[in-house]
Coordinates of C-alpha atoms and ligand atoms in Angstrom, one line a residue:
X507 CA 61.2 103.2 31.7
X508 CA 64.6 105.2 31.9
X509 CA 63.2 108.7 32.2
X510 CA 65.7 111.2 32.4
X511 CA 64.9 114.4 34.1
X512 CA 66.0 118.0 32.3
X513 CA 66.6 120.9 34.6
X514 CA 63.5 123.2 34.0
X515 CA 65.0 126.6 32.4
X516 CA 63.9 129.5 30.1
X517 CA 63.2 128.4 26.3
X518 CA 65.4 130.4 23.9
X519 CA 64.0 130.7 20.4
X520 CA 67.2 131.0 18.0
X521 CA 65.2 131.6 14.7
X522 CA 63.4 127.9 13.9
X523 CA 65.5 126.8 17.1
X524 CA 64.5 126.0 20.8
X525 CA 67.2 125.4 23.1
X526 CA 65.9 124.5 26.6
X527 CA 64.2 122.5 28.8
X528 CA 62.4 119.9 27.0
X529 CA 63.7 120.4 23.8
X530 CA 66.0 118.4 22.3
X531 CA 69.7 119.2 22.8
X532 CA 71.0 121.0 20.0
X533 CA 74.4 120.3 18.4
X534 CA 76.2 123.4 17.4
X535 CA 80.0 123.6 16.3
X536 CA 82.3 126.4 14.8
X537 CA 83.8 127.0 11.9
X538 CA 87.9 127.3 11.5
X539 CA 87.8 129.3 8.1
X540 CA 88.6 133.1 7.9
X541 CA 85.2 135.0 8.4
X542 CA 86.4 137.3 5.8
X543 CA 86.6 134.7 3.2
X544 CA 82.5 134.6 2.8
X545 CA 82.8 131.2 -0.1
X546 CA 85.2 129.4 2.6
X547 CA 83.1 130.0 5.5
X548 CA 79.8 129.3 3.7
X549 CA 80.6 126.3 2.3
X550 CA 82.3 125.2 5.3
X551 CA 78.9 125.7 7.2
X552 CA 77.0 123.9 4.9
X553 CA 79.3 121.2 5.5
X554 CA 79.0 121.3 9.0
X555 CA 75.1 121.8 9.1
X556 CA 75.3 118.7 6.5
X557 CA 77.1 116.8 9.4
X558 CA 74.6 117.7 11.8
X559 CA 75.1 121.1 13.2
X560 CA 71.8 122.8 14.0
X561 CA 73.7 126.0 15.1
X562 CA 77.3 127.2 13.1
X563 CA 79.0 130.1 15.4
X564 CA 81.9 132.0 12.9
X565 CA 84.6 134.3 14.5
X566 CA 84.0 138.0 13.8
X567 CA 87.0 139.4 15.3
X568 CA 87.5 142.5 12.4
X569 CA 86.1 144.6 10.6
X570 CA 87.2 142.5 7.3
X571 CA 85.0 139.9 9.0
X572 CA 82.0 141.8 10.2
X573 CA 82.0 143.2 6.6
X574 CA 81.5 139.9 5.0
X575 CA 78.5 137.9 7.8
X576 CA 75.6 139.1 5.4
X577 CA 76.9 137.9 2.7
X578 CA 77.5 134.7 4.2
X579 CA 74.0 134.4 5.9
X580 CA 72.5 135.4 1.9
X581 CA 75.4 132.5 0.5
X582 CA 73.3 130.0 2.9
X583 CA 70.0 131.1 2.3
X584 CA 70.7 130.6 -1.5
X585 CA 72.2 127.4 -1.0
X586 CA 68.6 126.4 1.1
X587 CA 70.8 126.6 4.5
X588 CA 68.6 128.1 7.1
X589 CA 71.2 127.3 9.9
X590 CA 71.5 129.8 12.6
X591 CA 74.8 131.5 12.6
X592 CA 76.5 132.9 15.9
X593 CA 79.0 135.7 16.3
X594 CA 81.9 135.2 18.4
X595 CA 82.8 138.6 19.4
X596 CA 86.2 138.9 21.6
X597 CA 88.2 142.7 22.9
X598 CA 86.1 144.7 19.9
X599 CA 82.8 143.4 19.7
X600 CA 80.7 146.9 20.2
X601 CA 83.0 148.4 17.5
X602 CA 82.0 146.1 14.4
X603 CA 78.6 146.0 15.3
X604 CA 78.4 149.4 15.6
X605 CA 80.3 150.3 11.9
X606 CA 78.2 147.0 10.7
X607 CA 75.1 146.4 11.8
X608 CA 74.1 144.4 8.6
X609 CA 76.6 141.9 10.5
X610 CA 74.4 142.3 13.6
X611 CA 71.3 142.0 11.7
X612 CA 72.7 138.8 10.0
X613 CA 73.7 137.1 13.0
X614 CA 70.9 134.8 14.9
X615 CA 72.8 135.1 18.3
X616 CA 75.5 137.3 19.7
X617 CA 78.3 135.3 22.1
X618 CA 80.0 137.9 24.8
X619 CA 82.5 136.9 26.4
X620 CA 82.6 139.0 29.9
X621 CA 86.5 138.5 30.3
X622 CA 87.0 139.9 27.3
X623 CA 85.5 142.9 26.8
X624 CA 87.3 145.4 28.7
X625 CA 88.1 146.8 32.1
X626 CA 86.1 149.1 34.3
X627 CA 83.2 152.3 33.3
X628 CA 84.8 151.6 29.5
X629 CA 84.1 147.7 29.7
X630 CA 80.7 148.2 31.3
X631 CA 79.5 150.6 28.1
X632 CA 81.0 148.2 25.8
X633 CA 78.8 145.4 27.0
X634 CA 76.1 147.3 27.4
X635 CA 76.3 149.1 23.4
X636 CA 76.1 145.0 23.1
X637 CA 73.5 144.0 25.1
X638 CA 71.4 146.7 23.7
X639 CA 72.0 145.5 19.8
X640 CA 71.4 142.3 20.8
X641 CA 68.2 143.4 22.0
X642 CA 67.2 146.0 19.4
X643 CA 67.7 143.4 16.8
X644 CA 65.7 140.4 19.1
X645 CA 68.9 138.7 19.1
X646 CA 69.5 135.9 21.6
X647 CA 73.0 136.4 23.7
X648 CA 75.5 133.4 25.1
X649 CA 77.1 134.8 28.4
X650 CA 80.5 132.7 27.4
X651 CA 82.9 132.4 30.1
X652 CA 86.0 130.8 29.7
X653 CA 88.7 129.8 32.4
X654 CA 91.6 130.9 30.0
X655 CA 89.9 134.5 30.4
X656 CA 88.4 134.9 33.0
X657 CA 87.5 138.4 33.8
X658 CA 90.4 139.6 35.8
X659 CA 89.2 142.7 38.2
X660 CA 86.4 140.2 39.1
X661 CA 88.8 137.5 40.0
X662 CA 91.5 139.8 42.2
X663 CA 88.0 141.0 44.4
X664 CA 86.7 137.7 44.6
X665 CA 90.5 136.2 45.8
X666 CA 91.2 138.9 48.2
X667 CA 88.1 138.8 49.5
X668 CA 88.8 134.9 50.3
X669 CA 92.2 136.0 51.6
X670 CA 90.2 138.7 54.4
X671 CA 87.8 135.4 55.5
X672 CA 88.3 133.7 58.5
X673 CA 88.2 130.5 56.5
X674 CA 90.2 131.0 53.3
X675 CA 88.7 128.3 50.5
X676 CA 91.8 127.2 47.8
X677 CA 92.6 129.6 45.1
X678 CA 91.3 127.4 42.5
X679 CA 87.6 126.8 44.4
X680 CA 88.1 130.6 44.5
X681 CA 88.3 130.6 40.5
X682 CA 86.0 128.1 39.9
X683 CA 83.2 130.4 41.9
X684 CA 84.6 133.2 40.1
X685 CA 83.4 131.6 36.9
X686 CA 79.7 131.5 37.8
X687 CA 79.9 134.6 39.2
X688 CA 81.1 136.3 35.9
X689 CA 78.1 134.5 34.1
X690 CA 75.3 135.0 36.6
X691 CA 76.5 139.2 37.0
X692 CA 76.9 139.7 33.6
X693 CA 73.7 137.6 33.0
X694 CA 71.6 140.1 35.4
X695 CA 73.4 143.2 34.0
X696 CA 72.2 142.1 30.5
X697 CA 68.5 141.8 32.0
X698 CA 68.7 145.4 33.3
X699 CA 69.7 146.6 30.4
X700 CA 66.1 145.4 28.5
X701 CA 67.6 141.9 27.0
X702 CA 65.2 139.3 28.4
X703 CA 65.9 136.2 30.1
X704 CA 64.3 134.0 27.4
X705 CA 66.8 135.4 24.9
X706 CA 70.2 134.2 27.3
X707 CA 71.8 131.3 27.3
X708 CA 75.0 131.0 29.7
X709 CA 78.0 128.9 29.7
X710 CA 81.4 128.1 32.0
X711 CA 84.0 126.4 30.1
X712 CA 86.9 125.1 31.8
X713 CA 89.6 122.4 30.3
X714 CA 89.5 119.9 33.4
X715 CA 86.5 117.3 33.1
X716 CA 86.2 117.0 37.0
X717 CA 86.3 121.2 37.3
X718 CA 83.7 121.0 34.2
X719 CA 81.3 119.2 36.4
X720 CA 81.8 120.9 39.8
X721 CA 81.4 124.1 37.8
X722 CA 78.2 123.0 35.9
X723 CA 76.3 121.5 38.5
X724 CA 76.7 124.5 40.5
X725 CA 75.9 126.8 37.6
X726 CA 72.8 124.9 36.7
X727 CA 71.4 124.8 40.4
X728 CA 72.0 128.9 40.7
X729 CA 69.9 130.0 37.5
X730 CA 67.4 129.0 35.3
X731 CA 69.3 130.0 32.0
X732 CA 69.9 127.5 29.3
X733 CA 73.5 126.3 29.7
X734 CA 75.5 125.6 26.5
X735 CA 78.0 122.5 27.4
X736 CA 81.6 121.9 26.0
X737 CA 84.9 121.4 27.4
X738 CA 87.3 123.8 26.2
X739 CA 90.5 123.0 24.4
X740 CA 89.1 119.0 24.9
X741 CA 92.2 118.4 22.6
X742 CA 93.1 116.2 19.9
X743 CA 92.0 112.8 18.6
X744 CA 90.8 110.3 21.2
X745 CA 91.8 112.4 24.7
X746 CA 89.6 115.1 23.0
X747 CA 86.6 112.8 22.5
X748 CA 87.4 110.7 25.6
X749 CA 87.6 113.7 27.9
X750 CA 84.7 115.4 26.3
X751 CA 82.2 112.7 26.4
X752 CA 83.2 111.7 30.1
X753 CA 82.1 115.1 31.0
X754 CA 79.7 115.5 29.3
X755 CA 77.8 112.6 29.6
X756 CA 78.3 113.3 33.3
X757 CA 76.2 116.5 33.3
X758 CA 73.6 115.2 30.5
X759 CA 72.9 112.2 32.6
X760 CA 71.7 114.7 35.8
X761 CA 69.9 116.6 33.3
X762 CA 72.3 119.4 33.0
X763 CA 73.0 121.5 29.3
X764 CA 70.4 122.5 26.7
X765 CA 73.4 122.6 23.6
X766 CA 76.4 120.7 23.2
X767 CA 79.5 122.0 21.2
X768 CA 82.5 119.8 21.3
X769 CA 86.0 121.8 21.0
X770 CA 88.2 119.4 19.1
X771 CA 91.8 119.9 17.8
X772 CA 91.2 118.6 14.2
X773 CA 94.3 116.4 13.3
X774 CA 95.9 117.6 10.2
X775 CA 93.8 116.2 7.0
X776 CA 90.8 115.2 9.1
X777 CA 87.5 117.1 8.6
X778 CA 86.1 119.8 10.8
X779 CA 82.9 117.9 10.9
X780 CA 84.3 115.3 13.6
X781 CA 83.2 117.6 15.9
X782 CA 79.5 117.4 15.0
X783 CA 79.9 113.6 14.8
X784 CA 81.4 113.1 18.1
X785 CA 78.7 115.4 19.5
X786 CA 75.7 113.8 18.1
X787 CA 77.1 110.1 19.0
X788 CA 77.6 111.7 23.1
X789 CA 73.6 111.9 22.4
X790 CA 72.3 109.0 20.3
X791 CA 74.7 106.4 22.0
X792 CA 73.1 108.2 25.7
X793 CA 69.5 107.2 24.3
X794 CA 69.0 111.5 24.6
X795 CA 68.4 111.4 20.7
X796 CA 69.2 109.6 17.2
X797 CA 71.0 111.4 14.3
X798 CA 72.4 108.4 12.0
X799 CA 71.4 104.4 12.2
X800 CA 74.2 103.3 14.7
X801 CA 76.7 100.2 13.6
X802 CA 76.5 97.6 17.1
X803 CA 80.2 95.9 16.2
X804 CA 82.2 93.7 18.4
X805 CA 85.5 93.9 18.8
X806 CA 87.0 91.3 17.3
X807 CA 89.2 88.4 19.0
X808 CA 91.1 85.5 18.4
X809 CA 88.0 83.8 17.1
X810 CA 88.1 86.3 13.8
X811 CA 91.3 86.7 12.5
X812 CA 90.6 88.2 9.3
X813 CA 90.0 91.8 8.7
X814 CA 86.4 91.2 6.8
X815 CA 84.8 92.1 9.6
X816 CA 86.4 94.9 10.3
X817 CA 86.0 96.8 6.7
X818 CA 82.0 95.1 6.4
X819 CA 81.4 97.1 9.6
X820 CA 83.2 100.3 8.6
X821 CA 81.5 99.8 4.8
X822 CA 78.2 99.7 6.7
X823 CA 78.8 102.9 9.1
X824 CA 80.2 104.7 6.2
X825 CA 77.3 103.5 3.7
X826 CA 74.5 104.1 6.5
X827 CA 76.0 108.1 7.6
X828 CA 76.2 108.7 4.0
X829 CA 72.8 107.6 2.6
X830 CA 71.4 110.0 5.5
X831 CA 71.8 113.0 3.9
X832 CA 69.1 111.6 1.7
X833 CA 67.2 109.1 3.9
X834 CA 66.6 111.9 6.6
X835 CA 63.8 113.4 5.0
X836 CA 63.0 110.5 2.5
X837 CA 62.3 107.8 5.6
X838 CA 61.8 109.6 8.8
X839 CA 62.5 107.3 11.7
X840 CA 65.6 105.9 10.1
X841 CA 67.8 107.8 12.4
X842 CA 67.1 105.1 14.8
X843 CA 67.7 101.7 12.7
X844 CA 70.3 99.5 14.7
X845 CA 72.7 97.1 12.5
X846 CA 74.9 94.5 13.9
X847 CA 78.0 93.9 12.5
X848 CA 79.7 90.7 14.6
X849 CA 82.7 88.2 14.2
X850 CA 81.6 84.5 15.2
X851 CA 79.4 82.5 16.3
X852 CA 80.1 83.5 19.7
X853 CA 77.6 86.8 20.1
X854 CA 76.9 87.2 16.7
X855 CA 73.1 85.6 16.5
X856 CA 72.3 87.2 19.4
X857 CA 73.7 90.4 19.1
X858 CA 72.5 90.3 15.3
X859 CA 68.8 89.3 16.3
X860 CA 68.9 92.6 19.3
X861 CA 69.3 94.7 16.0
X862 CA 67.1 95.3 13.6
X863 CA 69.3 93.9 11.1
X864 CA 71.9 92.4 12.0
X865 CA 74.7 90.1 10.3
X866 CA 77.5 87.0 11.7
X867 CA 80.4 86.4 10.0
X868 CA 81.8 83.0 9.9
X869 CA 84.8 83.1 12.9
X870 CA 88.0 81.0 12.0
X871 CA 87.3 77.4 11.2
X872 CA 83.5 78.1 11.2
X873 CA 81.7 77.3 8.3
X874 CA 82.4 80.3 5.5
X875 CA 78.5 81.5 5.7
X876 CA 76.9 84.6 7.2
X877 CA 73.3 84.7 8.5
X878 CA 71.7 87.8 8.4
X879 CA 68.6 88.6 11.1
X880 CA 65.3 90.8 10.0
X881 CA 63.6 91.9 13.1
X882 CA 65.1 88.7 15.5
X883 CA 64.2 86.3 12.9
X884 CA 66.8 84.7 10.8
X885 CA 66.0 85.8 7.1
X886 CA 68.9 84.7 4.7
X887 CA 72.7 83.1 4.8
X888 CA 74.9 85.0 2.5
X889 CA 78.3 83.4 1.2
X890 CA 80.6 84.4 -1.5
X891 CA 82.3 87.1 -2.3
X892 CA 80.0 89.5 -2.5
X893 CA 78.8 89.6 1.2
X894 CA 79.3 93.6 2.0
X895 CA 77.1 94.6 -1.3
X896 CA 74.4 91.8 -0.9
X897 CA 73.9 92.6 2.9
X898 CA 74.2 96.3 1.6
X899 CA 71.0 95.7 -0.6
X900 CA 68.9 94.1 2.6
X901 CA 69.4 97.1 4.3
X902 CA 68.8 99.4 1.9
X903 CA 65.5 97.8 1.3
X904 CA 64.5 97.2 5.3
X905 CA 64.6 101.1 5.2
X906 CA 62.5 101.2 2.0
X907 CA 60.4 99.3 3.8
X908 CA 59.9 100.0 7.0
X909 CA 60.9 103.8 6.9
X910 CA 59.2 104.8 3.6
X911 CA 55.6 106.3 3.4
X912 CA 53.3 103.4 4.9
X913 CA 55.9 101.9 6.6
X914 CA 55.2 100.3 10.3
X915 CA 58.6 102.1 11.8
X916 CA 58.2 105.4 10.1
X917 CA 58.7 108.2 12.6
X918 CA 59.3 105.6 15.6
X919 CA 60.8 107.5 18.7
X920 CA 63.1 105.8 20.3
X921 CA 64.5 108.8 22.1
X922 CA 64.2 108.6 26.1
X923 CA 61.2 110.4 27.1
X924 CA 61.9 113.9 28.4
X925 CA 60.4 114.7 31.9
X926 CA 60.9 118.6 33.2
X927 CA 61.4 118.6 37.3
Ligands
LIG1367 S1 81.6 87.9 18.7 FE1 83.2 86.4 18.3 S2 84.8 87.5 17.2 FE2 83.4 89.0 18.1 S3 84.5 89.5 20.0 FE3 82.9 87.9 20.5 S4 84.0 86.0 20.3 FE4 85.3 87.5 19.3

């Protein structure tokens, strides 16, 4: 059995959600609406928490914003959203949450970000009027530290003191270091100042995947904080999702990151959600959990020339990811259902009976019919026109079936057991 082993950390509880340890990684992404436009920002996190995101975190970077998080926490909670909402606070953080503490009330977890919130005694009492909101109000806190701002005075001490060694390391090792030193101080400055540990989670983000990896590891074998995992500015379109999941997978695979946000440029017209998607297929396709029934297609060749393959297997991902909004709590377990798409004759039966329903299109010059497999057995041969909506129907009722109230696949877990060190 493929057991993969989690790093053993502190469980933080963020309202109905446990990030840590054995639980499941969580998804979270963030909005790209103005905070101060409540409807916008609302509906944009019901969107997202449609997609998938277990965890929304919102800018509040004035006071216009600040003044507006309660009512977007009582928008949601009308709308039947309990999704937990995160404050990204940057330069004035102890400010808004001291002229609105509704905001800090509203918020489910605080994110600081020790770069920037000020220099020297006047930075320290900033964090600290922080830290002890977060607290008063039992709020959980992300430690956020970011390469693109890094804290500064922390940086200078750490590179002269390299400079004064006998064996200087490179500037950017230096850097890199500096990074987990910024989280793991600031983490054990929040501690002293009453927040406790179960309510921090930490993270390190750099751009670079192989700097992302070297910083994690490290990170994760200094501390026993949750560590929230995503590659900053990952960019746009495939390098984004590329680079993102090669790191990522990286550190998940060693056991490493307790929630996942991936930071992706949206190209003009596309939807913020893309984020959520890309994040929650890092997991399912990693075996670490299932969202939405996944679409096994292959790739096509000189054996299909024809593009019915192509739009039956985007018809079925598109069908399959929107009937889960409803099939999620209708037919537990359906998260995991596998459908094979495939071109010819070639891999297509045995591709199609690995699913559990699975479908071969006739190749070039093969005989114009489709066999469709049930559970490894060969069930029916479609032909016609009508292929996508007939094939449609069958798995439609497989989840009926199989998923619905007595059905023998209801509530399967096919997630790879989770083993704490
Ligand atoms: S299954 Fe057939 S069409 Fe698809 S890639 Fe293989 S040989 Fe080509």
């Amino acid at each position: 059995m493929n057991t993969l082993q989690r790093r053993r950390t502190h469980q933080v509880r963020i309202d109905h959600i446990t990030v840590g340890s054995e639980a499941p990684v969580v998804i979270q992404s963030m909005t790209n609406t103005d905070t101060a436009d409540a409807k916008a920002t609302a509906l944009q996190i019901k969107e997202l928490s449609d997609a998938g995101s277990e965890m929304v975190r919102i800018t509040v970077n004035s006071p216009e914003a600040a003044s507006k998080v309660a009512e977007i926490r009582r928008r949601l909670d009308d709308m039947g959203y309990a999704t937990p909402l995160i404050g990204d606070f940057h330069f004035n953080g102890e400010r808004l949450l001291a002229e609105f503490p509704e905001c800090g009330k509203a918020l489910s977890k605080y994110r600081i970000n020790p770069g920037n919130v000020g220099k020297g005694a006047k930075g320290d009492e900033k964090f600290a009027f922080m830290i002890r909101t977060a607290a008063e109000n039992d709020k959980a806190v992300r430690i956020g530290v970011n390469w693109g701002s890094l804290d500064q005075s922390l940086a200078k001490r750490m590179m002269d003191a390299n400079l004064a060694s006998s064996a200087p390391k490179p500037p950017e090792e230096v850097m890199k270091e500096a990074l987990i030193v910024s989280a793991l101080e600031s983490a054990e400055k929040a501690v002293l100042l009453g927040l406790p540990e179960d309510k921090i989670i930490l993270s390190c983000k750099v751009s670079a995947v192989q700097d992302l990896i070297q910083v994690y590891r490290e990170l994760g074998s200094r501390c026993a904080y949750p560590l929230h995992l995503g590659l900053t500015e990952a960019g746009m379109g495939s390098k984004g999702i590329v680079a993102s999941t090669a790191a990522l997978s990286v550190l998940l695979q060693e056991g490493i990151g307790d929630t996942i946000r991936i930071s992706l440029t949206p190209e003009p017209g596309s939807p913020r959600t893309q984020e959520v998607v890309v994040g929650q297929e890092i997991l399912q396709t990693m075996g670490l959990r299932s969202f939405t029934p996944m679409v096994t297609a292959c790739p096509g060749c000189g054996r299909t020339t024809s593009t019915v393959f192509q739009e039956l297997a985007q018809d079925v991902q598109n069908y399959l990811r929107q009937k889960m909004t409803v099939w999620r709590t209708a037919y537990p377990g359906v998260e995991s259902l596998n459908v094979a798409v495939m071109g010819c004759v070639v891999n297509g039966p045995g591709e199609s009976k690995l699913a559990d329903i699975g479908i071969s299109l006739p190749g070039t010059g093969e005989t114009p019919v489709a066999p469709v497999y049930v559970d490894g057995e060969r069930k029916v041969t479609l032909k016609g026109d009508n292929i996508a909506t007939e094939f449609l129907a069958i798995v439609e009722e497989y989840v009926k079936t199989n998923y619905g109230e007595n059905g023998s696949k209801r509530n399967q877990n096919k997630i790879i057991p989770i083993q704490s060190l």
